[in-house]
Short mmCIF file of C-alpha atoms in Angstrom, two decimals:
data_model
loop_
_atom_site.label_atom_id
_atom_site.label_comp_id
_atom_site.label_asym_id
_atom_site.label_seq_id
_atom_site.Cartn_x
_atom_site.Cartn_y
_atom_site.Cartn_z
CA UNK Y 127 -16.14 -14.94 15.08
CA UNK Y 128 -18.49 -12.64 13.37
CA UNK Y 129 -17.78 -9.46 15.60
CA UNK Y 130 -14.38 -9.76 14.20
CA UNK Y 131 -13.85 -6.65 11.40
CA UNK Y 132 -12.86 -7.87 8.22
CA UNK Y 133 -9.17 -6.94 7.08
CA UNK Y 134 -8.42 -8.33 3.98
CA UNK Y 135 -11.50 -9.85 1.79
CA UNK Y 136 -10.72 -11.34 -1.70
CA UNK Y 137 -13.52 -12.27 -4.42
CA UNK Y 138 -12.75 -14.36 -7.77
CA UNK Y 139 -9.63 -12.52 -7.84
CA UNK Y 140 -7.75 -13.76 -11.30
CA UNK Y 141 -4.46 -13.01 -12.54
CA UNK Y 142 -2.23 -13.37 -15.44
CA UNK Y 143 0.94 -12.72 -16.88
CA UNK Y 144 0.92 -12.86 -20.12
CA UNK Y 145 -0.73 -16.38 -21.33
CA UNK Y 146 0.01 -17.72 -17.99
CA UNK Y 147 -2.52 -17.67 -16.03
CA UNK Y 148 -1.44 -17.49 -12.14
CA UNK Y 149 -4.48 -17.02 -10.16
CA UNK Y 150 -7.84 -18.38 -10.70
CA UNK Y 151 -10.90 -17.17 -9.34
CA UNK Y 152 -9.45 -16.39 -5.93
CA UNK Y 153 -11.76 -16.16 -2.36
CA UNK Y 154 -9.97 -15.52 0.56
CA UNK Y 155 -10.97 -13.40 3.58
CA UNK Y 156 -9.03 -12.40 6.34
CA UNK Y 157 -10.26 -11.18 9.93
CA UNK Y 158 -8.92 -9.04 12.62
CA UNK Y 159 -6.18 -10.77 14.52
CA UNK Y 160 -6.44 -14.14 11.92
CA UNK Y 161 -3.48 -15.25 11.31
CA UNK Y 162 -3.68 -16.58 7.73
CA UNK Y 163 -1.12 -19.13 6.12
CA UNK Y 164 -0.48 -20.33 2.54
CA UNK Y 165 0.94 -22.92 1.54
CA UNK Y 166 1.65 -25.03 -1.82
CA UNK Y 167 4.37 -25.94 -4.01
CA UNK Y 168 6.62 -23.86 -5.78
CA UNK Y 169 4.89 -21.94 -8.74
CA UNK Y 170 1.44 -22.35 -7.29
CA UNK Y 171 0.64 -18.73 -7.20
CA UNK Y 172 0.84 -18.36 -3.75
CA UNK Y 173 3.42 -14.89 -3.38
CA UNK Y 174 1.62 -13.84 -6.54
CA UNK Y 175 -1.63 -13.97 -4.51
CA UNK Y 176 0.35 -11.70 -1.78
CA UNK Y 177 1.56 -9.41 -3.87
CA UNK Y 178 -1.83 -8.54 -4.89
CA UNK Y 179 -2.65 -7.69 -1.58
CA UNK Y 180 -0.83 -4.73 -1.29
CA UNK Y 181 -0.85 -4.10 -4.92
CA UNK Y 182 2.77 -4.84 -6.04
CA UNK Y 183 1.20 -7.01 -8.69
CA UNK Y 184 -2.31 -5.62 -10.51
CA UNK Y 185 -4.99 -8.17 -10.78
CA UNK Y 186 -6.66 -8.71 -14.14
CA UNK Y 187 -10.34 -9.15 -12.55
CA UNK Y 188 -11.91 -9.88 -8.84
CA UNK Y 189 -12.51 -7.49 -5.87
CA UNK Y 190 -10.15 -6.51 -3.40
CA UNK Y 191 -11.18 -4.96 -0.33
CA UNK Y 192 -9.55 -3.54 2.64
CA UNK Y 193 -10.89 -2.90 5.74
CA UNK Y 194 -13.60 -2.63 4.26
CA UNK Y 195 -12.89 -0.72 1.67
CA UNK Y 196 -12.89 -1.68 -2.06
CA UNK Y 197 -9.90 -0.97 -3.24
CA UNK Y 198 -9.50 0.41 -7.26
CA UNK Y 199 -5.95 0.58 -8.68
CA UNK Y 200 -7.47 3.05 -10.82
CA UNK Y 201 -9.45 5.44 -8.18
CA UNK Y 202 -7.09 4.96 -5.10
CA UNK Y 203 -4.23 5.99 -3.49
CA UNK Y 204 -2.16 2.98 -3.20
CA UNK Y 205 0.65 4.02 -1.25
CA UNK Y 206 -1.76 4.86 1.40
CA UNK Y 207 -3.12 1.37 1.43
CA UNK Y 208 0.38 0.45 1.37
CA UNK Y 209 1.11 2.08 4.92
CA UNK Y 210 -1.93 -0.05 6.31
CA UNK Y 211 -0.37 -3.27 4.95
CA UNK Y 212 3.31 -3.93 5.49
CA UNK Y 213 5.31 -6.76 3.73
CA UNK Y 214 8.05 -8.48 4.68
CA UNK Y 215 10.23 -10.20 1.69
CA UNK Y 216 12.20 -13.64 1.35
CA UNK Y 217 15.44 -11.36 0.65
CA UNK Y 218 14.70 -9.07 2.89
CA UNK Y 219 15.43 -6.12 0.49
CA UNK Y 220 16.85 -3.79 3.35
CA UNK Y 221 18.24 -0.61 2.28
CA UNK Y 222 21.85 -0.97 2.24
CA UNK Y 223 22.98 2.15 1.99
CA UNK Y 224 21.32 2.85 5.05
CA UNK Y 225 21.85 2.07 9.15
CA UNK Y 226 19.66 -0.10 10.86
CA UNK Y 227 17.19 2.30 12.63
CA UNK Y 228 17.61 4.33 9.30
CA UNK Y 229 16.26 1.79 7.91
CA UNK Y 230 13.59 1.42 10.00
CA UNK Y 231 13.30 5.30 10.42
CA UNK Y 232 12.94 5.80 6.35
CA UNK Y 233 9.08 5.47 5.97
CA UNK Y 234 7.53 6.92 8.71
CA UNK Y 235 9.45 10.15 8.75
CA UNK Y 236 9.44 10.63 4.89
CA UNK Y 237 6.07 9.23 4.38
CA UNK Y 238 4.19 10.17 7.91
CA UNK Y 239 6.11 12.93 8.16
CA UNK Y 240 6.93 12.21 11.62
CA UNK Y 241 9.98 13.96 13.43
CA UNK Y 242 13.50 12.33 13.39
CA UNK Y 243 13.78 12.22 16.86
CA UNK Y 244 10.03 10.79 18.16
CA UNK Y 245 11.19 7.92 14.65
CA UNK Y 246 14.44 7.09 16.51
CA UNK Y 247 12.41 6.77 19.82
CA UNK Y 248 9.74 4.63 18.45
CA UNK Y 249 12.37 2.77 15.91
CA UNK Y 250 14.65 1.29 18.55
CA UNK Y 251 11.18 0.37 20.42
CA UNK Y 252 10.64 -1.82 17.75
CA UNK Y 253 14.25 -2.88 16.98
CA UNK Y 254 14.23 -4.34 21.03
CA UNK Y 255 10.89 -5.89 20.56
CA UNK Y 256 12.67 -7.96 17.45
CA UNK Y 257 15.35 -8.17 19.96
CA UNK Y 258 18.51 -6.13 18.32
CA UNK Y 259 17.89 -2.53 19.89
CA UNK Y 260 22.09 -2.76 20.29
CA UNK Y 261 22.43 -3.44 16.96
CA UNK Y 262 20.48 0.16 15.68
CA UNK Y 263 23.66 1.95 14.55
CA UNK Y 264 25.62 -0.38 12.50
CA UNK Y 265 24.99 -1.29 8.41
CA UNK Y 266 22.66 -4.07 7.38
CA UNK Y 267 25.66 -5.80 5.75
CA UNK Y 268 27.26 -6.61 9.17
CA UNK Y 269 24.30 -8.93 10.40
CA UNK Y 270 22.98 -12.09 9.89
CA UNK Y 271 20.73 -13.25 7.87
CA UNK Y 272 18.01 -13.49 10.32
CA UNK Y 273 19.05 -10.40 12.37
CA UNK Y 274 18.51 -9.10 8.80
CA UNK Y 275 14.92 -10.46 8.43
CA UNK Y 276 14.16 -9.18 11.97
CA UNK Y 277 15.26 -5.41 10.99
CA UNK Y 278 12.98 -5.94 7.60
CA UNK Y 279 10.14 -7.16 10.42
CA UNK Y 280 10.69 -3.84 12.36
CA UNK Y 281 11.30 -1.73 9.66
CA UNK Y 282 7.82 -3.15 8.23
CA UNK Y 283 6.17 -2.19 12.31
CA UNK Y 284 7.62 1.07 12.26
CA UNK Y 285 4.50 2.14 10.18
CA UNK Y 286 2.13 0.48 12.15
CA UNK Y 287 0.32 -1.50 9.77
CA UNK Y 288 -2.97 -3.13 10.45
CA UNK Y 289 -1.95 -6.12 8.65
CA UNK Y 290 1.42 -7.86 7.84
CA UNK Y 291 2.10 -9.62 4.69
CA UNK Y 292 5.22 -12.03 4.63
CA UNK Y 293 6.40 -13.74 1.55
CA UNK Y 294 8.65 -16.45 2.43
CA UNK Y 295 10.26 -15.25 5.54
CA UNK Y 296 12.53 -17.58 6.48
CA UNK Y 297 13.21 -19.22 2.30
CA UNK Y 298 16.20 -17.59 2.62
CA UNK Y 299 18.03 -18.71 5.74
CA UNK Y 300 20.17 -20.64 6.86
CA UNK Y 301 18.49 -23.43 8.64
CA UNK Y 302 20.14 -22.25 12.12
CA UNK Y 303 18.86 -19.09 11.84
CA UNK Y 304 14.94 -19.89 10.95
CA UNK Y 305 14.11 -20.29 14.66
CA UNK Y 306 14.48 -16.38 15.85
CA UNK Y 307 12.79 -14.86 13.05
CA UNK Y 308 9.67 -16.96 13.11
CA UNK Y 309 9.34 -16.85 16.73
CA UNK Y 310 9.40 -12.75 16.19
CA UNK Y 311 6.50 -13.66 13.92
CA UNK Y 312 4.78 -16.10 16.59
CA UNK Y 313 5.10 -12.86 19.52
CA UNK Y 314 3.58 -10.70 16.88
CA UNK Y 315 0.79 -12.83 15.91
CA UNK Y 316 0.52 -13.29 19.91
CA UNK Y 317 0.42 -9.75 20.10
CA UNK Y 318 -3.29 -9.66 17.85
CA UNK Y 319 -1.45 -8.36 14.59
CA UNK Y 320 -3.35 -9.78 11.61
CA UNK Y 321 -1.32 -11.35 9.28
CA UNK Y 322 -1.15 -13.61 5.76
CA UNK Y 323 2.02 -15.78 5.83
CA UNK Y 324 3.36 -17.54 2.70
CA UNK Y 325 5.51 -20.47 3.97
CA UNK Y 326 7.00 -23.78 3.91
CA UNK Y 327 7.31 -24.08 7.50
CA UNK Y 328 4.53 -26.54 8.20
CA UNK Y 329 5.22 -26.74 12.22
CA UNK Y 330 5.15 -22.76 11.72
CA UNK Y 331 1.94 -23.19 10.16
CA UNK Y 332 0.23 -26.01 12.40
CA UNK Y 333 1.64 -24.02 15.39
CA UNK Y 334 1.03 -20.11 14.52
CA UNK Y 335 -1.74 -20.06 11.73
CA UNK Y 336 -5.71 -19.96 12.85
CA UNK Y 337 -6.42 -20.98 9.15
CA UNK Y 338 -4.38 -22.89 6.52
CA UNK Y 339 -5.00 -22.38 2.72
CA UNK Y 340 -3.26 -24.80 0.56
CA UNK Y 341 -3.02 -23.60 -2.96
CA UNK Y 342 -2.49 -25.62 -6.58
CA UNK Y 343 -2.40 -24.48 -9.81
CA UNK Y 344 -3.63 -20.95 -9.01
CA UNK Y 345 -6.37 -22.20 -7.13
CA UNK Y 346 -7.15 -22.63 -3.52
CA UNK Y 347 -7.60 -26.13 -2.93
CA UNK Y 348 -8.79 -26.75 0.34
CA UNK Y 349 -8.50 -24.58 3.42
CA UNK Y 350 -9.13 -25.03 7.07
CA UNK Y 351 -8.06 -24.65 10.56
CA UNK Y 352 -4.55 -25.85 10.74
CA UNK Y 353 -5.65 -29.23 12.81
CA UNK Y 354 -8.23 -30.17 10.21
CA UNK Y 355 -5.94 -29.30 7.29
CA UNK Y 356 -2.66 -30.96 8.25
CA UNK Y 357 -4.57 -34.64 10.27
CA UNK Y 358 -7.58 -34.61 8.00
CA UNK Y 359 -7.16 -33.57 4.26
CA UNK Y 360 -10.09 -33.92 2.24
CA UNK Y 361 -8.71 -33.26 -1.04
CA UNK Y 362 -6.72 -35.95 -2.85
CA UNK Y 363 -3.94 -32.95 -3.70
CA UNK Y 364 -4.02 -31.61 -0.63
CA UNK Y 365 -2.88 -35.25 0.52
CA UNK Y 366 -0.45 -35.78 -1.85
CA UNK Y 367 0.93 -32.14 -1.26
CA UNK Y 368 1.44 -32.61 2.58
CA UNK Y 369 2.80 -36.48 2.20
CA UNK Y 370 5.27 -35.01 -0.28
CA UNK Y 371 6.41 -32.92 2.47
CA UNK Y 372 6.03 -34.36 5.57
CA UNK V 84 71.25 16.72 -25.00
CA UNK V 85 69.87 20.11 -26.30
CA UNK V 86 66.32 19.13 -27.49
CA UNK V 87 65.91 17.81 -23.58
CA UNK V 88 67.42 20.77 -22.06
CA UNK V 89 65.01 22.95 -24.39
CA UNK V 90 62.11 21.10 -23.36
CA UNK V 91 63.04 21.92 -20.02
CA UNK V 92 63.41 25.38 -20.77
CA UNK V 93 59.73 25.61 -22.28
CA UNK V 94 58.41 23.57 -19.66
CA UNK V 95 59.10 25.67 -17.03
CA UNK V 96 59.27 28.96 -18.96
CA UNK V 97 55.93 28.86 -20.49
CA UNK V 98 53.86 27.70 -16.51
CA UNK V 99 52.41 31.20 -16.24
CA UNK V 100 50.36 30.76 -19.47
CA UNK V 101 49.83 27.33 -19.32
CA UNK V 102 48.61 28.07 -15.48
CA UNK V 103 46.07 29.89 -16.94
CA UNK V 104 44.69 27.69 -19.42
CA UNK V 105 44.77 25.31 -16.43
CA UNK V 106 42.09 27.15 -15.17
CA UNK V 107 40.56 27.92 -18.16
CA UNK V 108 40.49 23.76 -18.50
CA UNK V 109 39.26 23.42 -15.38
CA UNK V 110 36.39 25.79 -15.09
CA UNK V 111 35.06 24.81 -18.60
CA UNK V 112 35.53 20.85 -17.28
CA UNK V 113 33.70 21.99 -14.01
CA UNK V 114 30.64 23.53 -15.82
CA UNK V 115 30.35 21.03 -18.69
CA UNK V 116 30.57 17.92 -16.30
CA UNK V 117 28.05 18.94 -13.89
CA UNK V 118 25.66 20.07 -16.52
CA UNK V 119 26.01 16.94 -18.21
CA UNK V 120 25.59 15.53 -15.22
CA UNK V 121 22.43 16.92 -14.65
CA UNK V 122 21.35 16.66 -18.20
CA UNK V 123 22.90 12.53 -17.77
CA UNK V 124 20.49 12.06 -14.76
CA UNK V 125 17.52 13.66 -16.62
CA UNK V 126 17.60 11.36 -19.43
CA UNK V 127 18.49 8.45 -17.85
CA UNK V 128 15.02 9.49 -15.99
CA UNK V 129 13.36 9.58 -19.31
CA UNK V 130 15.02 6.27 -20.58
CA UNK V 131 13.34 4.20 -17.77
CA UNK V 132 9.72 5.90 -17.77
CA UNK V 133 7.07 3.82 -18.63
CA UNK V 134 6.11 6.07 -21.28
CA UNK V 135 7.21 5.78 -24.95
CA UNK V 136 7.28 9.38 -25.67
CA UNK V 137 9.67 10.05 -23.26
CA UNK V 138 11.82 7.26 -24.14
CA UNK V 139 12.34 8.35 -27.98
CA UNK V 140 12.88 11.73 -26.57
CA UNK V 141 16.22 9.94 -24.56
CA UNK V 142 16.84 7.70 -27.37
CA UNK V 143 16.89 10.28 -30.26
CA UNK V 144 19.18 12.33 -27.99
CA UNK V 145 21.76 9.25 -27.20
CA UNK V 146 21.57 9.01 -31.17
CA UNK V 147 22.58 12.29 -32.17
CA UNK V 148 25.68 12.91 -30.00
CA UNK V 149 26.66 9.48 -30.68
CA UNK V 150 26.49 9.43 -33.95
CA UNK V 151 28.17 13.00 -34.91
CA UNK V 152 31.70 13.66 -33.62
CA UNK V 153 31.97 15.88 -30.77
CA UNK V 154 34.22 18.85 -32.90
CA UNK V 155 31.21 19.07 -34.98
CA UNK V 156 28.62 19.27 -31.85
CA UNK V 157 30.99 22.05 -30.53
CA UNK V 158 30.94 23.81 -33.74
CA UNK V 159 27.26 23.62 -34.34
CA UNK V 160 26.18 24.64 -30.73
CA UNK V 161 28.85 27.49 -31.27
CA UNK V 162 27.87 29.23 -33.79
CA UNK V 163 23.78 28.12 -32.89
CA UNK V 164 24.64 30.01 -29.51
CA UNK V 165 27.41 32.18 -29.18
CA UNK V 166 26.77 33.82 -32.73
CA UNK V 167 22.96 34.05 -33.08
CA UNK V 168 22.12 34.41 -29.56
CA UNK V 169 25.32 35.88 -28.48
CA UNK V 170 25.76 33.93 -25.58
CA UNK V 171 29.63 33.99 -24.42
CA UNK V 172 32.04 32.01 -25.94
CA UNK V 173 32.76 30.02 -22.61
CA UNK V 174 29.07 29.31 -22.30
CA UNK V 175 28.94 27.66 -25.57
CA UNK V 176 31.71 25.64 -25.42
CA UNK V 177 30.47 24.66 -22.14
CA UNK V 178 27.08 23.41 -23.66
CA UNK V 179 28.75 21.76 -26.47
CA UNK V 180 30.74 19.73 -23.96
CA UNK V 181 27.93 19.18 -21.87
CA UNK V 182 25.37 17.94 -24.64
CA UNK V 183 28.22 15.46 -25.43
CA UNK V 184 28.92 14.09 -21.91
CA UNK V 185 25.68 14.22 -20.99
CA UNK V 186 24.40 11.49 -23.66
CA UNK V 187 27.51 9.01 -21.86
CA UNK V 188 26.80 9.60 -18.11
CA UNK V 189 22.98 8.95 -19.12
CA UNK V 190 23.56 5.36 -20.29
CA UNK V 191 25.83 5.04 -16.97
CA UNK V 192 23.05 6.51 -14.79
CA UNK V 193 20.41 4.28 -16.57
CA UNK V 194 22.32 1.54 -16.25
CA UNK V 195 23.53 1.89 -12.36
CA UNK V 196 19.60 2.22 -11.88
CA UNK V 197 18.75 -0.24 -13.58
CA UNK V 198 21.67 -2.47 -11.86
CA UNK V 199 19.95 -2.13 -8.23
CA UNK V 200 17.58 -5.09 -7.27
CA UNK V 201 14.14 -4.61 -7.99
CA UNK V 202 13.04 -5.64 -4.35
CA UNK V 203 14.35 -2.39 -3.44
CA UNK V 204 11.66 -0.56 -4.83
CA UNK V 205 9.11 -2.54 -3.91
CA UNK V 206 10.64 -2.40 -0.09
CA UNK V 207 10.22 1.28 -0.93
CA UNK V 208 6.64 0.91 -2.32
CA UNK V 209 5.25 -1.64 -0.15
CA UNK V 210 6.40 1.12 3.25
CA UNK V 211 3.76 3.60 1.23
CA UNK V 212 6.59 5.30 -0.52
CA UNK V 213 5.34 7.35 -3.71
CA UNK V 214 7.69 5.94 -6.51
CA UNK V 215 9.11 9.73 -6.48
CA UNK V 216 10.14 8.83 -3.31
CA UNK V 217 11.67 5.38 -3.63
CA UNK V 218 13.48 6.99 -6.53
CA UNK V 219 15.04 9.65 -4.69
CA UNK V 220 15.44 8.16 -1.32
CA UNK V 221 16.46 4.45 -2.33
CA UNK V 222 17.46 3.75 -5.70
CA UNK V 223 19.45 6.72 -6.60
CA UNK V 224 21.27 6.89 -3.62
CA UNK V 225 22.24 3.11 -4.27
CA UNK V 226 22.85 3.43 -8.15
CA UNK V 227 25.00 6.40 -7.59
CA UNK V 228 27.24 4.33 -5.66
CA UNK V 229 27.44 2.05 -8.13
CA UNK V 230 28.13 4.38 -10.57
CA UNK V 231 31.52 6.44 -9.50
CA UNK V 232 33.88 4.11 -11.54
CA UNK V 233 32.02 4.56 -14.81
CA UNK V 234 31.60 8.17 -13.78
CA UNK V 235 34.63 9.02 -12.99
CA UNK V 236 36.43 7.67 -15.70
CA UNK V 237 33.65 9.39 -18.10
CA UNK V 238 34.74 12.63 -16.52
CA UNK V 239 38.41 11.80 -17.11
CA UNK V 240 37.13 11.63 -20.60
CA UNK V 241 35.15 14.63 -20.78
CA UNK V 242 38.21 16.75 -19.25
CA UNK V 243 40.37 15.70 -22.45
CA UNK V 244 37.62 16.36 -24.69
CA UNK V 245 37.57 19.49 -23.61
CA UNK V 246 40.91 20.57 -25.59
CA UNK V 247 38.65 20.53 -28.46
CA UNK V 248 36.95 23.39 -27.90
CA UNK V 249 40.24 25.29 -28.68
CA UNK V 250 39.15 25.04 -31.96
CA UNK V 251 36.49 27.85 -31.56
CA UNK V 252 39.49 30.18 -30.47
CA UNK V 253 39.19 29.42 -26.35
CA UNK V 254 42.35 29.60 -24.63
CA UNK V 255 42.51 26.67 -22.41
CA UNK V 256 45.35 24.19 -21.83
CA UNK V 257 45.34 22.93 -25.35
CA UNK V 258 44.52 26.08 -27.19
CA UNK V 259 47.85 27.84 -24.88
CA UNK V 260 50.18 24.99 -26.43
CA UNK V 261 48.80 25.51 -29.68
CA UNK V 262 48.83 29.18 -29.80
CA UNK V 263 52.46 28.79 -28.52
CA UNK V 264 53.38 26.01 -30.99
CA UNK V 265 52.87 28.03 -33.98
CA UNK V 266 53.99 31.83 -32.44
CA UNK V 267 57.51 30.03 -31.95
CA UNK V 268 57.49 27.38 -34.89
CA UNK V 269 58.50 25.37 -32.26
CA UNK V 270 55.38 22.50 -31.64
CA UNK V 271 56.92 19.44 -30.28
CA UNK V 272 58.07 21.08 -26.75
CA UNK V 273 54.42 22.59 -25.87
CA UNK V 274 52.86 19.72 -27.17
CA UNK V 275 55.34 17.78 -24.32
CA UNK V 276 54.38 19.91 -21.94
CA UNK V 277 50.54 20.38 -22.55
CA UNK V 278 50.74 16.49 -22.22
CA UNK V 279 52.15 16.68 -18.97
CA UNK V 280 49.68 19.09 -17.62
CA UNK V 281 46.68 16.83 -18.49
CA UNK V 282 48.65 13.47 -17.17
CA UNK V 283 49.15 15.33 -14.19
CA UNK V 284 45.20 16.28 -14.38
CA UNK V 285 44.03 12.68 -14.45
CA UNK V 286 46.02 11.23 -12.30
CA UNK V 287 44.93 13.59 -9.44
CA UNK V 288 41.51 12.50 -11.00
CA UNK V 289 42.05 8.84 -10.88
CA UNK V 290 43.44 9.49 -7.18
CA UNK V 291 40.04 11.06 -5.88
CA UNK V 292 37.94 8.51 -7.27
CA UNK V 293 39.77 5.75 -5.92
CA UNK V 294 39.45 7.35 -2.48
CA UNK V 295 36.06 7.89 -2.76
CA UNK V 296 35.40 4.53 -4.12
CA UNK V 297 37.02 3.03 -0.90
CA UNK V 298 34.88 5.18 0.98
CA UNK V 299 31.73 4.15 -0.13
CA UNK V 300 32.87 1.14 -0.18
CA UNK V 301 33.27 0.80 3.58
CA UNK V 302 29.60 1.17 3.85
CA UNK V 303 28.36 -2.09 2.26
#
């Protein structure tokens, strides 16, 4: 455990918007290869918490730091913390007006710089390892909602982040189609990629995660190994949050 | 009978002047359009920065060509331009035309922006995009898009508007059928035709940006 490096580590990390306040005194860490799941009911700051990570939302107080490195809206360059951590969203937000390997091509060879041609190589690499390298040339209106999500997940790899952050991967899915993308999450998280997951998938989370955080009210509850969390709840709300669902 | 037949008779006798102010028409409407396109996309820029400053800057702008008719813009930026600075007298009425348009086409930029999902900047952002970047490479692209009807049909617009600037003595479609009007005492027929000519304008117009609309349209 302890030789592990420490990706992602979160102190009394607080939010608000406006009067509401979303996030209380946050402390979450994440290690290399830890595959990290949240889960709570709507509203209980959960994406909010994700969105910090990678600084789509600015927290009001706490520490974030990054492999370890404290990271300062103010003092940093987050867009280059953003190529270490790549997110995947519940909508997928693929670029429309764009092909699928464009897609997946954008980032690294406007932000990395790298060459068209080495992108394209190393784009359809990851487009077969989500399992739709035929599918590179065509719009992302033509697919499916999870082939979709999958192009978002390789789009995401394409910059070869240290950590993934997904938000509700498979919210928007049909049920049919939640299968294939989470099992392209399960061969990734096989693979040693590091990653916080905010889901209601609990068989996804029992199955996948090494550690479950269940969050209420802006504040993590309880956490634990998935076996512990799910068969042994300590907290009374952490009970009456899984037999709600279960 | 006769008043047809004369029509017909100015119509086609008069097609080597009105050619010319056909191009006149169309070079000003070229030049004006895509600086006021350019001037459109900088202040729809302006409108949607996060800073205050720059949004009264837009704002006051939007205000004043809104709120003064466009003869009097021309007439002001003509004799601010072509008569103090001496600046030719296509050049001005260009600029007039182009402060005007450019106050509409910034409200249809802003709100094509505006119009495109916020999750695809953050897509943008959260790939390490600066939001330079995203801008260029993911919302524009996609607001544009969005944008031809309104555009179009605000170019349709600026094209007639441009007959006003026949009133500061240029020679384009308008000014040929006025200028003809009143050499013959004879309006009506080169009013007629001068109609014509822009119907004719627009609906070549209309065509384009239907096809182009299908076009993009194949891509979503």
């Amino acid at each position: 455990m302890s030789e592990k490096q420490e990706m992602i580590r979160v102190e009394k990390l607080n939010k608000s918007f406006g009067k509401l306040h979303v996030l209380r005194d946050i402390d979450l860490t994440v290690k290399e290869s830890d595959v990290v799941v949240l889960i709570g009911a709507s509203g209980s700051g959960k994406s909010t918490l994700l969105r910090c990570l990678n600084f789509l939302e600015m927290k009001n107080s706490g520490i974030i730091t990054i492999e370890g490195e404290q990271i300062e809206e103010s003092t940093h360059n987050l867009n280059k913390v953003r190529e270490r951590v790549g997110m995947v969203f519940q909508h997928f937000n693929l670029f429309p007006h764009k092909t699928v390997i464009g897609n997946v091509i954008e980032a690294p060879t406007q932000v990395k710089g790298m060459k068209k041609e080495q992108a394209i190589k190393e784009g359809k690499e990851m487009l077969d390892k989500v399992g739709l390298g035929d599918k590179y040339n065509v719009y992302p209106s033509t697919l499916s909602g999870g082939q979709k999500q999958r192009v978002a997940i390789a789009r995401a790899l394409a910059m070869k982040p240290d950590v993934m952050l997904f938000d509700e991967p498979t919210s928007a899915l049909d049920p049919e189609l939640v299968g294939e993308v989470l099992s392209t999450i399960k061969e990734l998280a096989d693979e040693g990629m590091t990653m916080v997951v905010v889901t209601h998938e609990m068989g996804f989370a029992r199955e996948v995660g090494d550690w479950v955080f269940y969050m209420h009210d802006g504040k993590i509850v309880e956490y634990g190994p998935p076996n512990e969390l799910f068969d042994n709840p300590k907290e009374e709300r952490t009970q009456a949050f899984l037999s709600s669902i279960l | 009978m006769s008043a047809i037949t004369h029509f017909f008779e100015v119509f086609t006798g008069s097609y080597d002047l009105f050619l010319k102010g056909l191009w006149l028409t169309f070079e000003l409407s070229a030049a004006s359009l895509l600086i006021a396109f350019v001037i459109g996309l900088f202040f729809a820029i302006l409108k949607i920065s996060n800073i205050k400053v720059l949004q009264w800057i837009a704002d006051a702008y939007i205000w004043v060509v809104r709120g003064t008719p466009l003869i009097v813009q021309i007439f002001v930026l003509y004799y601010g331009l072509a008569e103090i600075f001496l600046i030719p007298m296509f050049w001005a009425g260009a600029a007039g035309l182009a402060f005007h348009s450019g106050a509409y086409i910034a409200e249809i930029i802003r709100g094509a922006i505006q119009s495109i999902d916020k999750g695809q900047r953050e897509a943008g952002r959260t790939l390490g995009m600066t939001s330079g970047l995203t801008m260029r490479r993911i919302i524009l692209p996609q607001a544009f898009r969005r944008a031809v009807p309104s555009l179009g049909n605000q170019f349709i617009i600026g094209i007639k508007d441009s007959s006003l600037v026949s009133f500061i003595g240029m020679q384009e479609l308008f000014g040929v059928a006025s200028t003809m009007g009143s050499n013959n005492f004879d309006y009506l027929p080169y009013y007629l035709t001068v109609a014509i000519y822009y119907l004719f304008i627009v609906l070549i117009l209309t065509l384009l940006v239907n096809m182009l609309e299908k076009k993009l349209a194949q891509s979503d």
